[in-house]
């Protein structure tokens, strides 16, 4: 009986090791663990090279929370969900494992993106010397694929990362690319809330030399006579333009246009919808400077 039990446990152990042997692990060795930092007022990134796989990147964009993503030469993971755990490295074995749940896996060069909370947890674990590990079935086999992030040399760049984050702009291009300023009935007066939004535009434009054109468009709702609405939309556009110029934006970058009640954002049927149409919009463009044209020609062309 003892011999049979011994043989049973031996077979079980061999089976476990056989299954483990089918796990393909991508990880940088201790000597090969490298981290690289990239800093600017627009974004901060910490990149970790993973031999034969690609890289893992902590990415912090201005105006956005921290994210982590894997970038693969060719994604070996099957689409679905990968298990994400924080575990001790092989050279410091321990039983402490933190389960962070599952993350989606897609078929692209960036198959895995981790949301802000877990990205922050991953960064904290690397500071503790622990290894974030992703596990998912392989694309063309039943074996498992493991991708591990090595903490060696991470601490050397962490303070530089924090310094970069402290200098990030409060907004990014997408957040100010199109800014809407709303007005009260029959008014062309900027509120404190409006000024905060426009100040973010000013801050960004001054920081990003690639912004080549700014279009300011004035609008009204459908109430009132057409001639009056056109004059009011002109005042709304010009008050925004003047604020931009007064706060250091070059006038030659700005094209000011006004359209009266034409081109409503939404229907004018309700009070709330009319409120959304009493507006000026600020639109930023990058690249070659767009040619200027008169407000009347723009309105007739129907372009915004």
PDB file of C-alpha atoms in Angstrom:
ATOM      1  CA  UNK A   1       0.000   0.000   0.000  1.00  0.00           C
ATOM      2  CA  UNK A   2       2.810   2.406   0.912  1.00  0.00           C
ATOM      3  CA  UNK A   3       4.531   1.667  -2.394  1.00  0.00           C
ATOM      4  CA  UNK A   4       1.319   2.387  -4.330  1.00  0.00           C
ATOM      5  CA  UNK A   5       0.762   5.701  -2.509  1.00  0.00           C
ATOM      6  CA  UNK A   6       4.385   6.705  -3.129  1.00  0.00           C
ATOM      7  CA  UNK A   7       4.072   5.892  -6.813  1.00  0.00           C
ATOM      8  CA  UNK A   8       0.817   7.874  -6.995  1.00  0.00           C
ATOM      9  CA  UNK A   9       2.380  11.018  -5.508  1.00  0.00           C
ATOM     10  CA  UNK A  10       5.458  10.612  -7.709  1.00  0.00           C
ATOM     11  CA  UNK A  11       3.228  10.425 -10.771  1.00  0.00           C
ATOM     12  CA  UNK A  12       1.330  13.499  -9.595  1.00  0.00           C
ATOM     13  CA  UNK A  13       4.539  15.475  -9.138  1.00  0.00           C
ATOM     14  CA  UNK A  14       5.758  14.433 -12.580  1.00  0.00           C
ATOM     15  CA  UNK A  15       2.431  15.493 -14.068  1.00  0.00           C
ATOM     16  CA  UNK A  16       2.706  18.929 -12.444  1.00  0.00           C
ATOM     17  CA  UNK A  17       6.233  19.415 -13.747  1.00  0.00           C
ATOM     18  CA  UNK A  18       5.126  18.229 -17.168  1.00  0.00           C
ATOM     19  CA  UNK A  19       2.418  20.900 -17.240  1.00  0.00           C
ATOM     20  CA  UNK A  20       4.813  23.569 -16.041  1.00  0.00           C
ATOM     21  CA  UNK A  21       7.210  22.657 -18.816  1.00  0.00           C
ATOM     22  CA  UNK A  22       4.596  23.807 -21.331  1.00  0.00           C
ATOM     23  CA  UNK A  23       4.703  27.392 -19.990  1.00  0.00           C
ATOM     24  CA  UNK A  24       6.724  29.774 -22.141  1.00  0.00           C
ATOM     25  CA  UNK A  25       8.077  32.664 -20.059  1.00  0.00           C
ATOM     26  CA  UNK A  26       9.323  35.970 -21.417  1.00  0.00           C
ATOM     27  CA  UNK A  27      11.414  37.869 -18.879  1.00  0.00           C
ATOM     28  CA  UNK A  28      14.627  39.872 -18.762  1.00  0.00           C
ATOM     29  CA  UNK A  29      17.347  38.194 -16.708  1.00  0.00           C
ATOM     30  CA  UNK A  30      18.969  40.002 -13.793  1.00  0.00           C
ATOM     31  CA  UNK A  31      21.928  41.140 -15.872  1.00  0.00           C
ATOM     32  CA  UNK A  32      19.744  42.069 -18.861  1.00  0.00           C
ATOM     33  CA  UNK A  33      17.055  44.024 -16.977  1.00  0.00           C
ATOM     34  CA  UNK A  34      17.012  47.486 -18.496  1.00  0.00           C
ATOM     35  CA  UNK A  35      14.726  50.472 -17.988  1.00  0.00           C
ATOM     36  CA  UNK A  36      14.586  53.629 -20.087  1.00  0.00           C
ATOM     37  CA  UNK A  37      12.861  56.923 -19.311  1.00  0.00           C
ATOM     38  CA  UNK A  38      11.462  59.517 -21.696  1.00  0.00           C
ATOM     39  CA  UNK A  39      10.353  62.890 -20.327  1.00  0.00           C
ATOM     40  CA  UNK A  40       8.603  66.011 -21.590  1.00  0.00           C
ATOM     41  CA  UNK A  41       5.829  68.361 -20.499  1.00  0.00           C
ATOM     42  CA  UNK A  42       3.451  66.336 -22.667  1.00  0.00           C
ATOM     43  CA  UNK A  43       4.188  62.794 -21.468  1.00  0.00           C
ATOM     44  CA  UNK A  44       6.390  60.646 -19.246  1.00  0.00           C
ATOM     45  CA  UNK A  45       7.216  57.022 -19.980  1.00  0.00           C
ATOM     46  CA  UNK A  46       9.216  54.247 -18.340  1.00  0.00           C
ATOM     47  CA  UNK A  47      10.069  51.450 -20.764  1.00  0.00           C
ATOM     48  CA  UNK A  48      11.293  47.955 -19.895  1.00  0.00           C
ATOM     49  CA  UNK A  49      12.831  45.706 -22.558  1.00  0.00           C
ATOM     50  CA  UNK A  50      11.600  42.098 -22.559  1.00  0.00           C
ATOM     51  CA  UNK A  51      13.894  39.850 -24.644  1.00  0.00           C
ATOM     52  CA  UNK A  52      12.214  37.983 -27.526  1.00  0.00           C
ATOM     53  CA  UNK A  53       8.863  39.581 -26.657  1.00  0.00           C
ATOM     54  CA  UNK A  54       8.990  43.370 -26.936  1.00  0.00           C
ATOM     55  CA  UNK A  55       8.595  45.802 -24.079  1.00  0.00           C
ATOM     56  CA  UNK A  56       6.462  46.901 -21.181  1.00  0.00           C
ATOM     57  CA  UNK A  57       5.698  50.606 -20.868  1.00  0.00           C
ATOM     58  CA  UNK A  58       4.393  52.775 -18.042  1.00  0.00           C
ATOM     59  CA  UNK A  59       2.860  55.738 -19.856  1.00  0.00           C
ATOM     60  CA  UNK A  60       1.661  58.933 -18.192  1.00  0.00           C
ATOM     61  CA  UNK A  61       0.188  61.489 -20.582  1.00  0.00           C
ATOM     62  CA  UNK A  62      -0.576  65.081 -19.587  1.00  0.00           C
ATOM     63  CA  UNK A  63      -4.133  65.373 -18.312  1.00  0.00           C
ATOM     64  CA  UNK A  64      -4.525  61.582 -17.988  1.00  0.00           C
ATOM     65  CA  UNK A  65      -3.817  58.980 -15.275  1.00  0.00           C
ATOM     66  CA  UNK A  66      -0.986  56.448 -15.447  1.00  0.00           C
ATOM     67  CA  UNK A  67      -1.393  53.425 -17.735  1.00  0.00           C
ATOM     68  CA  UNK A  68       0.744  50.378 -18.503  1.00  0.00           C
ATOM     69  CA  UNK A  69       0.821  48.464 -21.760  1.00  0.00           C
ATOM     70  CA  UNK A  70       2.687  45.571 -23.341  1.00  0.00           C
ATOM     71  CA  UNK A  71       4.077  46.048 -26.832  1.00  0.00           C
ATOM     72  CA  UNK A  72       4.938  42.809 -28.661  1.00  0.00           C
ATOM     73  CA  UNK A  73       6.998  42.085 -31.754  1.00  0.00           C
ATOM     74  CA  UNK A  74       4.381  39.434 -32.494  1.00  0.00           C
ATOM     75  CA  UNK A  75       1.740  38.755 -29.865  1.00  0.00           C
ATOM     76  CA  UNK A  76       2.044  35.134 -28.629  1.00  0.00           C
ATOM     77  CA  UNK A  77      -1.042  35.365 -26.383  1.00  0.00           C
ATOM     78  CA  UNK A  78      -4.499  34.164 -27.340  1.00  0.00           C
ATOM     79  CA  UNK A  79      -7.273  36.769 -27.397  1.00  0.00           C
ATOM     80  CA  UNK A  80      -9.349  36.847 -24.226  1.00  0.00           C
ATOM     81  CA  UNK A  81      -8.178  37.671 -20.717  1.00  0.00           C
ATOM     82  CA  UNK A  82      -4.780  37.319 -19.097  1.00  0.00           C
ATOM     83  CA  UNK A  83      -4.321  36.777 -15.369  1.00  0.00           C
ATOM     84  CA  UNK A  84      -2.300  39.536 -13.726  1.00  0.00           C
ATOM     85  CA  UNK A  85      -0.533  38.812 -10.439  1.00  0.00           C
ATOM     86  CA  UNK A  86       2.269  40.377  -8.453  1.00  0.00           C
ATOM     87  CA  UNK A  87       4.722  37.771  -7.232  1.00  0.00           C
ATOM     88  CA  UNK A  88       8.175  37.399  -5.749  1.00  0.00           C
ATOM     89  CA  UNK A  89      11.094  37.096  -8.201  1.00  0.00           C
ATOM     90  CA  UNK A  90      12.824  33.747  -8.551  1.00  0.00           C
ATOM     91  CA  UNK A  91      15.890  34.908  -6.619  1.00  0.00           C
ATOM     92  CA  UNK A  92      13.752  36.028  -3.655  1.00  0.00           C
ATOM     93  CA  UNK A  93      11.204  33.232  -3.291  1.00  0.00           C
ATOM     94  CA  UNK A  94       8.229  33.857  -1.084  1.00  0.00           C
ATOM     95  CA  UNK A  95       4.557  33.049  -0.738  1.00  0.00           C
ATOM     96  CA  UNK A  96       3.218  36.584  -1.061  1.00  0.00           C
ATOM     97  CA  UNK A  97       1.205  36.869  -4.256  1.00  0.00           C
ATOM     98  CA  UNK A  98      -1.171  39.732  -5.051  1.00  0.00           C
ATOM     99  CA  UNK A  99      -3.967  38.910  -7.474  1.00  0.00           C
ATOM    100  CA  UNK A 100      -4.953  41.894  -9.640  1.00  0.00           C
ATOM    101  CA  UNK A 101      -7.584  40.001 -11.607  1.00  0.00           C
ATOM    102  CA  UNK A 102      -7.770  39.805 -15.382  1.00  0.00           C
ATOM    103  CA  UNK A 103      -6.888  42.178 -18.189  1.00  0.00           C
ATOM    104  CA  UNK A 104      -8.132  42.021 -21.800  1.00  0.00           C
ATOM    105  CA  UNK A 105      -5.831  40.595 -24.480  1.00  0.00           C
ATOM    106  CA  UNK A 106      -6.247  41.624 -28.101  1.00  0.00           C
ATOM    107  CA  UNK A 107      -4.460  40.783 -31.332  1.00  0.00           C
ATOM    108  CA  UNK A 108      -2.373  43.858 -32.027  1.00  0.00           C
ATOM    109  CA  UNK A 109       1.107  45.209 -31.418  1.00  0.00           C
ATOM    110  CA  UNK A 110      -0.236  46.417 -28.066  1.00  0.00           C
ATOM    111  CA  UNK A 111      -2.147  43.348 -26.951  1.00  0.00           C
ATOM    112  CA  UNK A 112      -2.486  44.334 -23.286  1.00  0.00           C
ATOM    113  CA  UNK A 113      -3.333  47.662 -21.682  1.00  0.00           C
ATOM    114  CA  UNK A 114      -3.703  47.927 -17.902  1.00  0.00           C
ATOM    115  CA  UNK A 115      -6.018  50.544 -16.431  1.00  0.00           C
ATOM    116  CA  UNK A 116      -4.815  53.247 -13.980  1.00  0.00           C
ATOM    117  CA  UNK A 117      -5.434  51.583 -10.588  1.00  0.00           C
ATOM    118  CA  UNK A 118      -3.659  48.334 -11.454  1.00  0.00           C
ATOM    119  CA  UNK A 119      -0.904  50.238 -13.271  1.00  0.00           C
ATOM    120  CA  UNK A 120      -0.231  52.148 -10.056  1.00  0.00           C
ATOM    121  CA  UNK A 121      -0.234  48.858  -8.117  1.00  0.00           C
ATOM    122  CA  UNK A 122       2.273  47.411 -10.576  1.00  0.00           C
ATOM    123  CA  UNK A 123       4.593  50.385 -10.191  1.00  0.00           C
ATOM    124  CA  UNK A 124       4.405  50.151  -6.380  1.00  0.00           C
ATOM    125  CA  UNK A 125       5.214  46.425  -6.525  1.00  0.00           C
ATOM    126  CA  UNK A 126       8.310  47.070  -8.640  1.00  0.00           C
ATOM    127  CA  UNK A 127       9.516  49.496  -5.984  1.00  0.00           C
ATOM    128  CA  UNK A 128       9.149  46.599  -3.505  1.00  0.00           C
ATOM    129  CA  UNK A 129      11.241  44.348  -5.748  1.00  0.00           C
ATOM    130  CA  UNK A 130       8.313  42.186  -6.880  1.00  0.00           C
ATOM    131  CA  UNK A 131       7.361  41.091 -10.397  1.00  0.00           C
ATOM    132  CA  UNK A 132       4.098  41.834 -12.208  1.00  0.00           C
ATOM    133  CA  UNK A 133       3.296  38.740 -14.278  1.00  0.00           C
ATOM    134  CA  UNK A 134       0.780  38.206 -17.092  1.00  0.00           C
ATOM    135  CA  UNK A 135      -0.347  34.658 -17.945  1.00  0.00           C
ATOM    136  CA  UNK A 136      -2.485  33.629 -20.910  1.00  0.00           C
ATOM    137  CA  UNK A 137      -2.879  30.658 -23.254  1.00  0.00           C
ATOM    138  CA  UNK A 138      -0.752  30.750 -26.383  1.00  0.00           C
ATOM    139  CA  UNK A 139      -2.269  31.608 -29.756  1.00  0.00           C
ATOM    140  CA  UNK A 140      -1.586  28.316 -31.544  1.00  0.00           C
ATOM    141  CA  UNK A 141      -1.073  25.841 -28.677  1.00  0.00           C
ATOM    142  CA  UNK A 142      -2.407  24.792 -25.292  1.00  0.00           C
ATOM    143  CA  UNK A 143       0.731  25.934 -23.545  1.00  0.00           C
ATOM    144  CA  UNK A 144       0.665  29.025 -21.349  1.00  0.00           C
ATOM    145  CA  UNK A 145       2.525  32.228 -22.092  1.00  0.00           C
ATOM    146  CA  UNK A 146       3.930  34.241 -19.194  1.00  0.00           C
ATOM    147  CA  UNK A 147       5.275  37.773 -19.492  1.00  0.00           C
ATOM    148  CA  UNK A 148       7.100  39.077 -16.407  1.00  0.00           C
ATOM    149  CA  UNK A 149       8.309  42.582 -15.588  1.00  0.00           C
ATOM    150  CA  UNK A 150      11.704  42.575 -13.870  1.00  0.00           C
ATOM    151  CA  UNK A 151      12.143  45.079 -10.988  1.00  0.00           C
ATOM    152  CA  UNK A 152      15.957  45.169 -11.259  1.00  0.00           C
ATOM    153  CA  UNK A 153      17.137  48.752 -12.009  1.00  0.00           C
ATOM    154  CA  UNK A 154      13.591  50.144 -11.756  1.00  0.00           C
ATOM    155  CA  UNK A 155      14.299  52.209  -8.640  1.00  0.00           C
ATOM    156  CA  UNK A 156      17.116  54.069 -10.384  1.00  0.00           C
ATOM    157  CA  UNK A 157      14.577  55.753 -12.680  1.00  0.00           C
ATOM    158  CA  UNK A 158      11.583  56.130 -10.362  1.00  0.00           C
ATOM    159  CA  UNK A 159      12.511  59.543  -8.936  1.00  0.00           C
ATOM    160  CA  UNK A 160      13.132  60.861 -12.449  1.00  0.00           C
ATOM    161  CA  UNK A 161       9.673  59.631 -13.402  1.00  0.00           C
ATOM    162  CA  UNK A 162       8.094  61.456 -10.443  1.00  0.00           C
ATOM    163  CA  UNK A 163       9.959  64.638 -11.377  1.00  0.00           C
ATOM    164  CA  UNK A 164       8.629  64.367 -14.918  1.00  0.00           C
ATOM    165  CA  UNK A 165       5.036  63.869 -13.744  1.00  0.00           C
ATOM    166  CA  UNK A 166       5.330  67.015 -11.602  1.00  0.00           C
ATOM    167  CA  UNK A 167       6.060  69.085 -14.748  1.00  0.00           C
ATOM    168  CA  UNK A 168       3.293  67.688 -16.980  1.00  0.00           C
ATOM    169  CA  UNK A 169       0.794  70.116 -18.451  1.00  0.00           C
ATOM    170  CA  UNK A 170      -2.690  69.864 -16.910  1.00  0.00           C
ATOM    171  CA  UNK A 171      -4.192  69.003 -20.318  1.00  0.00           C
ATOM    172  CA  UNK A 172      -3.238  67.233 -23.540  1.00  0.00           C
ATOM    173  CA  UNK A 173      -3.999  68.120 -27.159  1.00  0.00           C
ATOM    174  CA  UNK A 174      -7.140  65.967 -27.396  1.00  0.00           C
ATOM    175  CA  UNK A 175      -8.626  67.720 -24.369  1.00  0.00           C
ATOM    176  CA  UNK A 176      -8.222  71.217 -25.826  1.00  0.00           C
ATOM    177  CA  UNK A 177      -8.390  70.427 -29.545  1.00  0.00           C
ATOM    178  CA  UNK A 178     -12.014  71.516 -29.546  1.00  0.00           C
ATOM    179  CA  UNK A 179     -13.236  73.719 -26.687  1.00  0.00           C
ATOM    180  CA  UNK A 180     -16.814  74.961 -26.351  1.00  0.00           C
ATOM    181  CA  UNK A 181     -17.694  78.195 -24.548  1.00  0.00           C
ATOM    182  CA  UNK A 182     -21.395  78.664 -23.693  1.00  0.00           C
ATOM    183  CA  UNK A 183     -23.198  82.001 -23.280  1.00  0.00           C
ATOM    184  CA  UNK A 184     -26.317  83.283 -21.567  1.00  0.00           C
ATOM    185  CA  UNK A 185     -29.277  84.568 -23.600  1.00  0.00           C
ATOM    186  CA  UNK A 186     -28.404  87.718 -25.592  1.00  0.00           C
ATOM    187  CA  UNK A 187     -24.958  87.938 -23.984  1.00  0.00           C
ATOM    188  CA  UNK A 188     -21.359  87.739 -25.139  1.00  0.00           C
ATOM    189  CA  UNK A 189     -19.748  87.752 -21.695  1.00  0.00           C
ATOM    190  CA  UNK A 190     -17.203  85.156 -20.538  1.00  0.00           C
ATOM    191  CA  UNK A 191     -17.879  83.531 -17.170  1.00  0.00           C
ATOM    192  CA  UNK A 192     -15.267  82.320 -14.680  1.00  0.00           C
ATOM    193  CA  UNK A 193     -15.890  78.771 -15.854  1.00  0.00           C
ATOM    194  CA  UNK A 194     -15.328  79.845 -19.464  1.00  0.00           C
ATOM    195  CA  UNK A 195     -12.061  81.506 -18.526  1.00  0.00           C
ATOM    196  CA  UNK A 196     -10.767  78.290 -16.970  1.00  0.00           C
ATOM    197  CA  UNK A 197     -11.403  76.410 -20.207  1.00  0.00           C
ATOM    198  CA  UNK A 198      -9.829  79.102 -22.368  1.00  0.00           C
ATOM    199  CA  UNK A 199      -6.846  79.373 -20.003  1.00  0.00           C
ATOM    200  CA  UNK A 200      -6.144  75.684 -20.642  1.00  0.00           C
ATOM    201  CA  UNK A 201      -6.147  76.406 -24.375  1.00  0.00           C
ATOM    202  CA  UNK A 202      -3.738  79.319 -23.870  1.00  0.00           C
ATOM    203  CA  UNK A 203      -1.437  77.215 -21.714  1.00  0.00           C
ATOM    204  CA  UNK A 204      -1.332  74.395 -24.222  1.00  0.00           C
ATOM    205  CA  UNK A 205      -0.844  76.537 -27.324  1.00  0.00           C
ATOM    206  CA  UNK A 206       2.068  78.370 -25.709  1.00  0.00           C
ATOM    207  CA  UNK A 207       3.694  75.031 -24.873  1.00  0.00           C
ATOM    208  CA  UNK A 208       3.171  73.259 -28.202  1.00  0.00           C
ATOM    209  CA  UNK A 209       4.819  74.913 -31.220  1.00  0.00           C
ATOM    210  CA  UNK A 210       3.146  72.404 -33.557  1.00  0.00           C
ATOM    211  CA  UNK A 211      -0.202  74.205 -33.148  1.00  0.00           C
ATOM    212  CA  UNK A 212      -0.375  76.185 -36.372  1.00  0.00           C
ATOM    213  CA  UNK A 213      -3.984  77.400 -36.558  1.00  0.00           C
ATOM    214  CA  UNK A 214      -6.759  78.379 -34.160  1.00  0.00           C
ATOM    215  CA  UNK A 215     -10.321  78.718 -35.403  1.00  0.00           C
ATOM    216  CA  UNK A 216     -12.789  80.659 -33.248  1.00  0.00           C
ATOM    217  CA  UNK A 217     -16.433  80.352 -34.356  1.00  0.00           C
ATOM    218  CA  UNK A 218     -19.394  82.245 -32.877  1.00  0.00           C
ATOM    219  CA  UNK A 219     -22.985  80.907 -32.856  1.00  0.00           C
ATOM    220  CA  UNK A 220     -26.444  81.697 -31.513  1.00  0.00           C
ATOM    221  CA  UNK A 221     -29.655  79.760 -31.036  1.00  0.00           C
ATOM    222  CA  UNK A 222     -32.606  80.304 -33.398  1.00  0.00           C
ATOM    223  CA  UNK A 223     -34.313  82.951 -31.245  1.00  0.00           C
ATOM    224  CA  UNK A 224     -34.280  86.500 -32.565  1.00  0.00           C
ATOM    225  CA  UNK A 225     -33.923  87.988 -36.012  1.00  0.00           C
ATOM    226  CA  UNK A 226     -31.200  86.786 -38.358  1.00  0.00           C
ATOM    227  CA  UNK A 227     -29.363  90.123 -38.560  1.00  0.00           C
ATOM    228  CA  UNK A 228     -29.330  90.403 -34.762  1.00  0.00           C
ATOM    229  CA  UNK A 229     -28.124  86.826 -34.378  1.00  0.00           C
ATOM    230  CA  UNK A 230     -25.294  87.382 -36.805  1.00  0.00           C
ATOM    231  CA  UNK A 231     -24.117  90.444 -34.884  1.00  0.00           C
ATOM    232  CA  UNK A 232     -24.381  88.582 -31.574  1.00  0.00           C
ATOM    233  CA  UNK A 233     -22.434  85.595 -32.892  1.00  0.00           C
ATOM    234  CA  UNK A 234     -19.738  88.020 -34.076  1.00  0.00           C
ATOM    235  CA  UNK A 235     -19.488  89.513 -30.581  1.00  0.00           C
ATOM    236  CA  UNK A 236     -19.236  86.038 -29.047  1.00  0.00           C
ATOM    237  CA  UNK A 237     -16.455  85.020 -31.380  1.00  0.00           C
ATOM    238  CA  UNK A 238     -14.562  88.272 -30.952  1.00  0.00           C
ATOM    239  CA  UNK A 239     -14.688  88.238 -27.143  1.00  0.00           C
ATOM    240  CA  UNK A 240     -12.983  84.834 -27.194  1.00  0.00           C
ATOM    241  CA  UNK A 241     -10.423  85.907 -29.760  1.00  0.00           C
ATOM    242  CA  UNK A 242      -9.620  89.056 -27.784  1.00  0.00           C
ATOM    243  CA  UNK A 243      -9.076  87.039 -24.618  1.00  0.00           C
ATOM    244  CA  UNK A 244      -6.661  84.717 -26.445  1.00  0.00           C
ATOM    245  CA  UNK A 245      -4.709  87.660 -27.857  1.00  0.00           C
ATOM    246  CA  UNK A 246      -4.672  89.494 -24.524  1.00  0.00           C
ATOM    247  CA  UNK A 247      -3.136  86.419 -22.918  1.00  0.00           C
ATOM    248  CA  UNK A 248      -0.274  86.040 -25.329  1.00  0.00           C
ATOM    249  CA  UNK A 249      -1.587  84.058 -28.308  1.00  0.00           C
ATOM    250  CA  UNK A 250      -0.326  85.446 -31.621  1.00  0.00           C
ATOM    251  CA  UNK A 251      -3.158  87.056 -33.532  1.00  0.00           C
ATOM    252  CA  UNK A 252      -1.912  85.681 -36.850  1.00  0.00           C
ATOM    253  CA  UNK A 253      -2.636  82.147 -35.602  1.00  0.00           C
ATOM    254  CA  UNK A 254      -6.339  82.932 -35.139  1.00  0.00           C
ATOM    255  CA  UNK A 255      -9.134  82.870 -37.689  1.00  0.00           C
ATOM    256  CA  UNK A 256     -12.332  84.406 -36.285  1.00  0.00           C
ATOM    257  CA  UNK A 257     -15.674  83.504 -37.856  1.00  0.00           C
ATOM    258  CA  UNK A 258     -19.338  83.972 -36.984  1.00  0.00           C
ATOM    259  CA  UNK A 259     -22.446  82.219 -38.251  1.00  0.00           C
ATOM    260  CA  UNK A 260     -25.562  83.456 -36.428  1.00  0.00           C
ATOM    261  CA  UNK A 261     -28.081  80.640 -35.904  1.00  0.00           C
ATOM    262  CA  UNK A 262     -26.671  78.572 -38.774  1.00  0.00           C
ATOM    263  CA  UNK A 263     -24.970  75.231 -37.977  1.00  0.00           C
ATOM    264  CA  UNK A 264     -26.657  74.437 -34.637  1.00  0.00           C
ATOM    265  CA  UNK A 265     -24.909  71.807 -32.531  1.00  0.00           C
ATOM    266  CA  UNK A 266     -28.314  70.312 -31.655  1.00  0.00           C
ATOM    267  CA  UNK A 267     -31.957  71.028 -32.424  1.00  0.00           C
ATOM    268  CA  UNK A 268     -33.341  74.338 -31.128  1.00  0.00           C
ATOM    269  CA  UNK A 269     -36.625  72.755 -30.026  1.00  0.00           C
ATOM    270  CA  UNK A 270     -36.033  72.826 -26.245  1.00  0.00           C
ATOM    271  CA  UNK A 271     -34.578  75.241 -23.695  1.00  0.00           C
ATOM    272  CA  UNK A 272     -31.631  72.944 -22.975  1.00  0.00           C
ATOM    273  CA  UNK A 273     -30.807  72.477 -26.651  1.00  0.00           C
ATOM    274  CA  UNK A 274     -30.941  76.216 -27.327  1.00  0.00           C
ATOM    275  CA  UNK A 275     -28.534  76.704 -24.442  1.00  0.00           C
ATOM    276  CA  UNK A 276     -26.022  74.379 -26.139  1.00  0.00           C
ATOM    277  CA  UNK A 277     -26.286  76.381 -29.351  1.00  0.00           C
ATOM    278  CA  UNK A 278     -25.412  79.719 -27.701  1.00  0.00           C
ATOM    279  CA  UNK A 279     -21.724  79.121 -28.032  1.00  0.00           C
ATOM    280  CA  UNK A 280     -18.296  79.858 -29.373  1.00  0.00           C
ATOM    281  CA  UNK A 281     -15.943  77.045 -30.319  1.00  0.00           C
ATOM    282  CA  UNK A 282     -12.158  77.065 -30.283  1.00  0.00           C
ATOM    283  CA  UNK A 283     -10.565  74.511 -32.602  1.00  0.00           C
ATOM    284  CA  UNK A 284      -6.833  73.860 -32.775  1.00  0.00           C
ATOM    285  CA  UNK A 285      -4.961  72.439 -35.737  1.00  0.00           C
ATOM    286  CA  UNK A 286      -1.426  71.151 -36.046  1.00  0.00           C
ATOM    287  CA  UNK A 287       0.786  71.165 -39.099  1.00  0.00           C
ATOM    288  CA  UNK A 288       0.878  73.613 -42.035  1.00  0.00           C
ATOM    289  CA  UNK A 289      -1.018  76.795 -41.407  1.00  0.00           C
ATOM    290  CA  UNK A 290      -4.472  76.862 -42.977  1.00  0.00           C
ATOM    291  CA  UNK A 291      -5.224  79.876 -45.225  1.00  0.00           C
ATOM    292  CA  UNK A 292      -7.471  82.542 -43.719  1.00  0.00           C
ATOM    293  CA  UNK A 293     -10.783  83.522 -45.262  1.00  0.00           C
ATOM    294  CA  UNK A 294     -13.457  86.036 -44.361  1.00  0.00           C
ATOM    295  CA  UNK A 295     -16.301  85.108 -41.986  1.00  0.00           C
ATOM    296  CA  UNK A 296     -18.914  85.671 -44.708  1.00  0.00           C
ATOM    297  CA  UNK A 297     -17.213  83.320 -47.151  1.00  0.00           C
ATOM    298  CA  UNK A 298     -16.824  80.682 -44.422  1.00  0.00           C
ATOM    299  CA  UNK A 299     -20.496  80.946 -43.469  1.00  0.00           C
ATOM    300  CA  UNK A 300     -21.624  80.608 -47.065  1.00  0.00           C
ATOM    301  CA  UNK A 301     -19.346  77.620 -47.598  1.00  0.00           C
ATOM    302  CA  UNK A 302     -20.885  75.944 -44.577  1.00  0.00           C
ATOM    303  CA  UNK A 303     -17.546  74.944 -43.056  1.00  0.00           C
ATOM    304  CA  UNK A 304     -16.640  75.100 -39.383  1.00  0.00           C
TER     305      UNK A 304
END
